[in-house]
Amino acid sequence: MASKIVTLRVNDREEEFLARPGTTLLGALRDTLGLTAAKRGCAQGACGSCNVLVDGKPVPSCLVPVETVDGAAVATLEGVAPTGDLDEVQAAFLEDFATQCGFCTPGMIMTAEALLAENPDPTRAEVVEAISGNVCRCTGYEPIVNAILDAASRRRSA
Amino acid sequence: MTRLRGRGYAAVNYPTGMNLGGDPSQALIHATTTGTFVVSLSSVDLGQGLKTVVAQCAAETLGLPFTNILVDTADTDTGPHCMGTFASRGTHRVGNAVIMAATEARAIMLDVAAEELEVDAADLETDGTGYIQVRGAEAKRIHITDLALAAHFTHGRTISGRGVFMKEKSEVVPETGEMDPDSCQAHACTVAEVEVDDETGVVEVLRMYSVYEIGRALHPAMATQQVEGGAWMGMSHALFEATEPYYPVRDHGPADFSEYLMPAAGDIPEQVSVLLERPAPTGPYGAKGIGEMTANAPIPAIANAIFDACGVRLDHMPFTPERVLRALDSLRGQDLSAHG
Ligand code: FES
Ligand code: FES
C-alpha cells in the first residue's frame, strides 16, 4: 500500500504530511509533527495517556489510523494555552498537585478539557466517569478529580 | 446477601537507605555567570519529586530563592556518582550531599561578595530574595546576578561546591547483634474500613486513615500525595493486581492493561492523612525517606479489616472475590462441623 497525504488542522494550524499505511494519529503527532505531549502508554486503547481531541471529542490517538481522520481538527495539550501561559485546567493541575510523574497528565487534561467544554459544571461522579479510561499510577486519582472540579469553577468564574 | 463492615489497622517501620558496602551519593553545584546555581547529580527523578526537594535544600542552604536553582540530573555516565534512587534513600542521601555542596558554595559566594563589597565575609548574610548584604547595614548589598558576573569576569573565580554524603557500611557486633544498617526509620500506621459482600466476595475499601512520622516533610503537599498515592497502590496490591493469579500455575496471567486490574478513579476510598514531624538528626533538614513504605501498611490493614468484617483470614494477595468466597465457604463448613 502506498503512503497517503493527510491534512489535519492541529491546534488551529494547517498541517499536511505523508503518512505510511498503519500510521496512527499518535504516531503522526509525535513522530511526524513533533508534538510529544500525548504519551504512548499502552498503544492499545487502555490507558488514556494518548488522549487528544478529534473534532472536540476525546479519543485514544493510539487507536486511530491517521488517514481515517483526514481533514479533522485535532487538539493536543500543546494548544490549550499560548506558550508560557496556562489555561484553567493546567493551572488547577499545577496548583492542586494533581501530577506526580506527569505521564498521565496530558491525557487527563485533554479528557478534562472535553468534559468541561460539554459540561461546565460537572458533579464529582461525572468527573470520575469522564476519566474512567485514564490510568494514573502515582496520585491515587483524588487530586486529579479535585483539580478538574477546581478547574470547572475557575472557568465558570473567569 | 449481606454487606459486612470491618475495620483493621497495620503499622510499619521503614528504613531510609540500606546497608550496602558503603552507600554514597555525590553532588556538585556551581553558579552560572548570571547567578543560577546548577546542581549536577546523576540521581534520577522518575516522578517522586527529588528535583524539587533537593532544589529546596540547595536554596535553603545558599540563602537564595528557589527559582535560582536548576537541578540537572542529566547523565549517569558523566554526573557525580549516585548509588541510585531506591531504598527510599533519595531525599536523605542526595539531600545531604546537596546541602554539603551548597554549604561549600555559600562560603565562596560570601567570600567573593566580601571582596566585591570590601567588607569582612563574616559580616555578610543572605536575605533570601537574592541579595547578599552586610548584617546591620543592609544598604550595603549586592545581588547574586551581579556577584556571579563579578566572580567570573572581575575576580576569575568559580562559586561552586562539592558534596559527598557517604553512609558507611555497618557490620554486626557479634556479641550483641547490634548494627546501624539504615540512617533512620520512618513510622506509619494505616486504618482501613472495608465492606465485604458475602454473596459476591467483592471487597470495597471505604476509607483509609494514615498517619506518617517522616522526620521533616520538606514539601508537605508532595509528601501527602506520596502517602495517598502509595495507599492507593497498596489497596491495588491488596485487592486487584496479580501477574500470576494462580501461581505456581501460570495460567490466566494478564497480558495487558485491559486484563491487569487496578482501581480507577471510581474505586478510590476516602483518605485522611496526617504527617507528624520529628526531625531526624541525620536527615537533610531532618527529613526521612518515605518513598516505598507508603504502599505497605494498607495491605495488612485491609486484610485485618476483612477479618473483622467476615471472619476470614486471607494471607495471599490479592484478596479477590474468588479467594474471599472460598474462605467464606470453608469458614461456614467449619462452623457447620463445629455445630454438627
Ligand atoms: S497509549 Fe493510547 S490508550 Fe494507552
Ligand atoms: S502522575 Fe504518574 S501516572 Fe499519573
XYZ file of C-alpha atoms and ligand atoms in Angstrom:
506
model
C 0.000 0.000 0.000
C 1.141 3.482 -0.754
C 1.638 6.333 1.665
C -1.105 8.923 1.750
C -1.108 12.672 2.043
C -3.038 13.595 5.180
C -4.272 17.058 6.083
C -5.091 17.932 9.691
C -5.898 21.139 11.478
C -3.776 20.682 14.608
C -4.184 23.276 17.343
C -5.581 25.695 14.747
C -2.688 25.194 12.331
C -2.956 23.502 8.949
C -0.621 20.522 8.689
C -0.067 18.388 5.620
C 2.187 15.355 5.656
C 2.824 11.961 4.171
C 1.638 9.011 6.259
C 2.691 5.425 5.716
C -0.097 2.847 5.948
C -0.711 1.921 9.568
C 0.434 5.254 10.954
C -1.636 6.119 13.995
C -2.738 9.619 14.892
C -0.458 9.333 17.932
C 2.487 8.367 15.721
C 1.806 11.241 13.343
C 1.541 13.759 16.191
C 4.659 12.595 17.994
C 6.975 11.456 15.219
C 5.908 13.477 12.188
C 4.734 16.739 13.768
C 6.962 16.665 16.858
C 4.058 17.176 19.256
C 5.123 14.896 22.088
C 2.652 15.854 24.836
C 0.394 12.888 24.041
C 2.104 9.835 25.524
C 2.297 6.259 24.321
C 1.417 4.309 27.466
C -0.083 1.064 26.214
C -0.648 1.530 22.454
C -3.878 -0.423 22.734
C -6.528 1.990 23.958
C -6.439 1.001 27.621
C -4.686 3.856 29.453
C -5.785 7.214 28.038
C -2.319 8.771 28.182
C -2.504 9.424 24.415
C -5.913 11.125 24.531
C -6.352 14.105 22.202
C -9.476 15.786 20.881
C -10.634 14.986 17.365
C -13.347 17.426 16.336
C -13.845 18.135 20.030
C -14.205 14.515 21.179
C -11.571 12.814 23.343
C -10.094 9.787 21.593
C -7.163 7.482 22.332
C -4.957 8.589 19.452
C -3.016 5.305 19.541
C -6.063 3.528 18.094
C -6.827 5.950 15.281
C -5.264 5.278 11.856
C -4.390 8.818 10.889
C -5.749 8.570 7.347
C -9.234 7.913 8.772
C -9.323 11.395 10.321
C -8.049 13.222 7.228
C -9.376 16.771 7.351
C -10.245 16.686 11.067
C -9.485 19.304 13.714
C -7.139 17.886 16.331
C -6.415 19.497 19.694
C -3.438 18.438 21.793
C -2.111 19.684 25.114
C 0.379 21.907 23.277
C -2.508 24.005 22.015
C -4.643 24.604 25.112
C -2.871 27.821 26.069
C -0.421 30.151 24.324
C 3.230 29.371 25.035
C 4.151 30.427 28.544
C 0.540 30.598 29.756
C -1.629 28.036 31.474
C -5.340 27.585 30.962
C -7.639 26.930 33.940
C -7.245 23.156 33.776
C -3.456 23.289 33.624
C -3.338 25.874 36.417
C -5.598 23.741 38.608
C -3.500 20.607 37.966
C -0.367 22.548 38.911
C -1.671 24.313 41.989
C -3.670 21.359 43.329
C -0.718 18.941 42.971
C -2.578 16.710 40.539
C 0.599 15.448 38.908
C 3.413 13.347 40.187
C 5.468 11.759 37.409
C 3.233 13.545 34.896
C 2.981 10.720 32.387
C -0.820 10.531 32.573
C -1.242 14.302 32.799
C -1.550 15.287 29.104
C -4.254 12.670 28.569
C -6.014 13.613 31.804
C -6.025 17.299 30.883
C -7.348 16.714 27.363
C -10.071 14.442 28.738
C -10.954 17.164 31.246
C -10.989 19.823 28.507
C -13.517 17.773 26.562
C -15.673 17.253 29.641
C -15.681 20.931 30.614
C -16.413 22.081 27.073
C -19.538 19.957 27.132
C -20.419 20.262 30.817
C -19.027 23.361 32.548
C -20.416 22.380 35.954
C -19.835 18.636 36.341
C -20.570 16.680 39.501
C -17.858 14.636 41.135
C -19.417 11.474 39.690
C -19.358 12.964 36.209
C -15.666 13.821 36.555
C -14.902 10.293 37.752
C -16.891 8.879 34.831
C -15.069 11.130 32.337
C -11.594 9.979 33.456
C -12.558 6.348 33.995
C -10.500 5.363 30.927
C -7.395 7.215 32.103
C -4.866 5.291 34.168
C -2.674 7.050 36.743
C -0.065 5.045 38.599
C 1.029 7.728 41.021
C -1.556 10.020 42.524
C -4.407 7.789 43.659
C -6.729 9.928 41.457
C -8.163 12.013 44.284
C -6.086 15.147 43.486
C -6.903 14.767 39.777
C -10.642 14.643 40.420
C -10.314 17.650 42.743
C -8.269 19.596 40.188
C -10.853 19.055 37.448
C -13.646 20.242 39.744
C -11.473 23.235 40.689
C -10.777 23.966 37.006
C -14.507 23.938 36.302
C -15.190 26.502 38.989
C -12.200 28.631 37.898
C -13.517 28.635 34.356
C -17.089 29.437 35.392
C -15.906 32.445 37.384
C -13.373 33.553 34.742
C -26.807 -11.138 50.762
C -25.165 -9.064 53.435
C -22.629 -6.313 53.165
C -20.386 -6.689 56.156
C -18.373 -3.783 57.515
C -14.977 -4.166 59.109
C -12.051 -2.115 60.273
C -8.412 -3.093 60.538
C -5.083 -1.452 61.083
C -1.425 -2.078 60.462
C 1.759 -0.245 61.293
C 5.104 -0.087 59.541
C 8.640 0.940 60.447
C 10.670 1.548 57.332
C 14.403 2.084 56.913
C 15.775 5.040 54.979
C 18.541 3.674 52.727
C 20.213 0.324 53.064
C 23.403 -1.219 54.311
C 25.414 -1.562 51.149
C 29.167 -1.903 51.132
C 29.232 1.875 51.610
C 26.376 3.950 50.251
C 27.452 7.278 48.734
C 25.698 9.980 46.774
C 27.590 12.948 45.437
C 26.558 16.377 44.222
C 28.303 19.261 42.523
C 26.974 22.789 42.450
C 28.164 25.827 40.570
C 26.923 29.289 39.715
C 26.474 30.300 36.098
C 27.609 33.775 35.028
C 24.194 35.178 35.925
C 23.790 33.533 39.309
C 21.740 30.443 38.612
C 23.098 27.620 40.724
C 23.236 24.387 38.787
C 23.065 21.269 40.940
C 24.618 18.403 38.990
C 23.542 14.913 40.001
C 23.202 11.543 38.457
C 20.333 10.706 40.783
C 17.246 10.060 38.706
C 13.880 11.700 39.320
C 11.234 9.466 37.793
C 8.348 11.367 39.309
C 8.993 11.098 43.013
C 9.840 14.788 43.326
C 13.560 14.517 44.069
C 14.440 17.517 41.907
C 12.011 19.684 43.831
C 13.203 18.729 47.306
C 16.921 18.906 46.519
C 16.372 22.324 44.912
C 14.696 23.355 48.167
C 17.719 22.048 50.118
C 20.108 23.999 47.863
C 18.059 27.207 48.059
C 17.714 26.986 51.838
C 21.438 26.394 52.330
C 22.585 29.063 49.878
C 20.018 31.532 51.221
C 18.751 32.220 47.714
C 15.295 31.937 46.113
C 14.163 28.517 44.903
C 13.981 29.956 41.378
C 17.764 30.461 41.389
C 18.315 26.701 41.472
C 18.465 24.448 38.442
C 18.780 20.740 39.087
C 20.452 18.782 36.326
C 20.097 15.022 36.612
C 21.008 14.547 33.020
C 23.507 11.778 32.721
C 24.500 8.873 34.947
C 27.653 8.374 32.826
C 29.068 11.821 33.405
C 27.379 13.119 36.565
C 28.717 12.836 40.119
C 28.179 9.338 41.438
C 24.883 8.271 42.993
C 24.025 4.734 44.049
C 20.538 5.369 42.704
C 17.085 6.375 43.775
C 15.857 3.258 45.552
C 15.542 2.069 49.144
C 13.787 5.362 49.952
C 17.250 6.900 50.045
C 16.990 9.752 47.513
C 15.809 12.625 49.681
C 18.112 11.616 52.532
C 21.367 10.790 50.718
C 21.109 13.239 47.844
C 19.588 15.968 50.007
C 22.528 15.695 52.410
C 25.050 15.737 49.542
C 23.407 18.828 48.064
C 23.442 20.602 51.435
C 27.187 19.874 51.731
C 27.848 21.161 48.213
C 25.725 24.251 48.788
C 27.450 24.945 52.104
C 30.830 24.999 50.361
C 29.461 27.182 47.546
C 27.844 29.556 50.031
C 31.184 30.136 51.769
C 32.767 31.034 48.413
C 29.782 33.191 47.480
C 30.201 35.191 50.702
C 33.967 35.378 50.185
C 33.585 36.836 46.684
C 30.899 39.210 47.977
C 33.275 40.335 50.725
C 35.914 41.154 48.121
C 33.394 42.922 45.938
C 31.888 44.964 48.793
C 35.242 45.393 50.560
C 33.952 44.059 53.862
C 34.616 41.042 56.045
C 32.867 37.857 54.861
C 31.872 37.061 58.449
C 29.676 40.194 58.464
C 27.644 39.091 55.457
C 24.238 37.433 55.323
C 21.742 36.453 52.654
C 18.265 37.999 52.675
C 16.533 35.111 50.925
C 15.411 37.222 47.962
C 18.722 37.174 46.095
C 20.830 39.770 47.928
C 23.988 39.309 49.941
C 24.179 42.139 52.455
C 26.150 43.438 55.424
C 24.448 42.438 58.644
C 23.135 45.587 60.313
C 23.959 47.784 57.287
C 21.611 46.295 54.734
C 22.045 49.155 52.245
C 25.470 47.726 51.537
C 24.494 44.766 49.431
C 24.933 43.029 46.109
C 22.520 40.930 44.078
C 23.588 37.389 43.233
C 23.379 38.145 39.493
C 25.889 40.994 39.811
C 28.000 38.947 42.181
C 28.180 35.979 39.811
C 29.144 38.288 36.940
C 31.851 39.843 39.101
C 33.106 36.421 40.200
C 33.512 35.302 36.612
C 34.733 38.470 34.913
C 36.413 40.541 37.625
C 37.795 38.024 40.077
C 38.206 34.999 37.808
C 36.608 32.742 40.388
C 34.050 29.973 40.416
C 31.289 29.908 43.013
C 30.994 26.192 43.441
C 30.893 23.370 45.901
C 31.235 19.626 46.308
C 29.070 17.359 48.366
C 29.671 13.739 49.271
C 27.280 12.023 51.586
C 28.532 8.604 52.498
C 26.753 6.110 54.684
C 29.480 3.729 55.699
C 28.879 0.021 55.823
C 27.756 -1.114 59.239
C 28.942 -4.511 60.459
C 27.032 -6.541 63.021
C 28.507 -6.582 66.511
C 28.702 -10.358 67.006
C 28.142 -10.241 70.768
C 25.010 -8.123 70.718
C 23.658 -8.365 67.172
C 23.739 -4.603 67.144
C 24.194 -2.674 63.905
C 23.258 0.533 62.155
C 22.052 -0.637 58.766
C 19.992 2.416 57.890
C 20.235 6.105 58.642
C 16.875 6.463 60.294
C 13.439 4.890 60.175
C 10.095 6.379 59.345
C 6.956 5.112 61.039
C 3.379 4.919 59.929
C 0.001 3.442 60.683
C -2.979 2.931 58.390
C -6.558 2.158 59.357
C -8.757 0.730 56.625
C -12.529 0.449 56.606
C -13.989 -2.110 54.231
C -17.254 -3.593 53.194
C -17.357 -7.271 52.172
C -20.237 -8.584 50.106
C -20.718 -12.130 51.411
C -22.506 -13.244 48.255
C -20.151 -11.899 45.565
C -16.964 -11.810 47.639
C -16.237 -8.261 46.485
C -14.274 -6.157 48.963
C -14.707 -2.410 48.796
C -12.357 -0.118 50.690
C -14.469 2.740 52.035
C -11.900 4.804 53.874
C -8.216 4.828 54.721
C -6.717 6.872 57.531
C -2.938 7.211 57.572
C -0.502 8.800 59.985
C 3.154 9.148 58.974
C 6.102 10.176 61.122
C 8.601 11.216 58.449
C 11.175 13.364 60.183
C 10.508 16.652 58.462
C 8.192 16.973 55.487
C 10.433 19.027 53.185
C 7.457 19.521 50.887
C 4.252 18.739 52.786
C 1.954 18.719 49.724
C 4.188 16.258 47.877
C 4.668 14.139 50.998
C 0.908 13.922 51.496
C 0.462 12.968 47.876
C 3.128 10.300 48.284
C 1.209 8.910 51.258
C -2.136 8.882 49.434
C -0.836 7.701 46.069
C 1.058 4.953 47.908
C -2.061 3.976 49.864
C -3.900 3.678 46.561
C -1.129 1.440 45.272
C -1.271 -0.655 48.446
C -5.007 -1.053 48.047
C -4.403 -2.014 44.425
C -1.956 -4.738 45.502
C -4.342 -5.876 48.219
C -7.404 -6.262 46.012
C -6.529 -6.238 42.320
C -3.023 -6.630 40.971
C -1.576 -10.024 40.162
C 0.732 -11.028 37.358
C 0.246 -14.728 38.120
C -3.109 -15.171 39.835
C -2.782 -18.960 40.203
C 0.966 -19.143 40.806
C 2.779 -21.568 40.509
C 0.317 -22.472 37.764
C 0.955 -19.787 35.198
C -2.469 -19.771 33.560
C -4.676 -16.709 33.379
C -1.861 -14.214 33.738
C -2.938 -10.819 32.460
C -1.322 -9.809 29.186
C -2.113 -6.099 29.115
C -3.813 -3.183 30.831
C -7.276 -4.390 29.931
C -6.686 -7.587 31.922
C -4.313 -6.315 34.596
C -6.745 -4.779 37.014
C -6.091 -1.644 39.021
C -8.582 0.547 40.841
C -9.604 3.512 38.701
C -10.927 6.894 39.698
C -14.313 5.348 40.525
C -12.863 2.848 43.010
C -10.947 5.150 45.311
C -11.673 5.303 49.023
C -11.891 8.467 51.022
C -8.468 9.180 52.502
C -7.446 11.141 55.561
C -3.703 11.568 56.028
C -1.681 13.215 58.740
C 2.061 13.944 58.793
C 3.941 14.023 62.088
C 7.262 15.849 62.035
C 10.085 14.839 64.355
C 13.266 15.888 62.553
C 15.825 13.086 62.222
C 19.345 14.075 63.322
C 20.952 12.565 60.198
C 18.351 13.816 57.732
C 18.625 16.802 55.372
C 16.807 19.417 57.431
C 15.536 16.432 59.385
C 13.848 14.516 56.542
C 13.484 10.750 56.383
C 12.635 8.710 53.300
C 9.029 7.659 52.677
C 9.221 6.586 49.051
C 8.482 2.902 49.353
C 6.778 2.461 52.695
C 3.528 4.093 51.680
C 2.189 1.018 49.885
C 2.960 -1.280 52.820
C 0.606 -0.673 55.732
C -2.608 -0.512 53.672
C -2.272 -4.168 52.637
C -2.305 -5.823 56.097
C -4.757 -3.138 57.273
C -7.184 -4.254 54.556
C -6.559 -7.937 55.370
C -7.321 -7.223 59.021
C -10.432 -5.255 58.083
C -11.683 -8.206 56.006
C -11.140 -10.468 59.018
C -13.028 -8.010 61.193
C -15.862 -7.841 58.666
C -16.448 -11.507 57.931
C -14.042 -13.631 59.949
C -11.857 -14.833 57.092
C -8.112 -14.620 57.378
C -6.597 -14.131 53.915
C -2.858 -14.480 53.520
C -2.497 -14.469 49.741
C -2.738 -11.255 47.765
C -4.732 -10.076 46.007
C -7.869 -10.604 48.057
C -10.016 -11.345 45.028
C -13.731 -12.179 45.204
C -12.804 -15.779 44.452
C -10.450 -16.028 47.430
C -12.920 -14.285 49.738
C -15.730 -16.655 48.710
C -13.579 -19.776 49.041
C -12.513 -18.640 52.501
C -16.110 -17.855 53.475
C -17.186 -21.283 52.246
C -14.586 -23.084 54.275
C -15.398 -20.951 57.303
C -19.060 -21.911 57.001
C -18.036 -25.520 56.541
C -16.004 -25.370 59.743
C -18.845 -23.696 61.567
C -21.261 -26.385 60.410
C -18.977 -29.181 61.516
C -18.331 -27.381 64.800
C -22.069 -27.291 65.445
C -22.791 -30.610 63.755
S -1.418 4.722 24.600
Fe -3.362 5.077 23.789
S -4.691 4.413 25.325
Fe -2.745 3.847 26.089
S 1.125 11.246 37.710
Fe 2.268 9.446 37.252
S 0.843 8.320 36.091
Fe -0.349 9.957 36.795
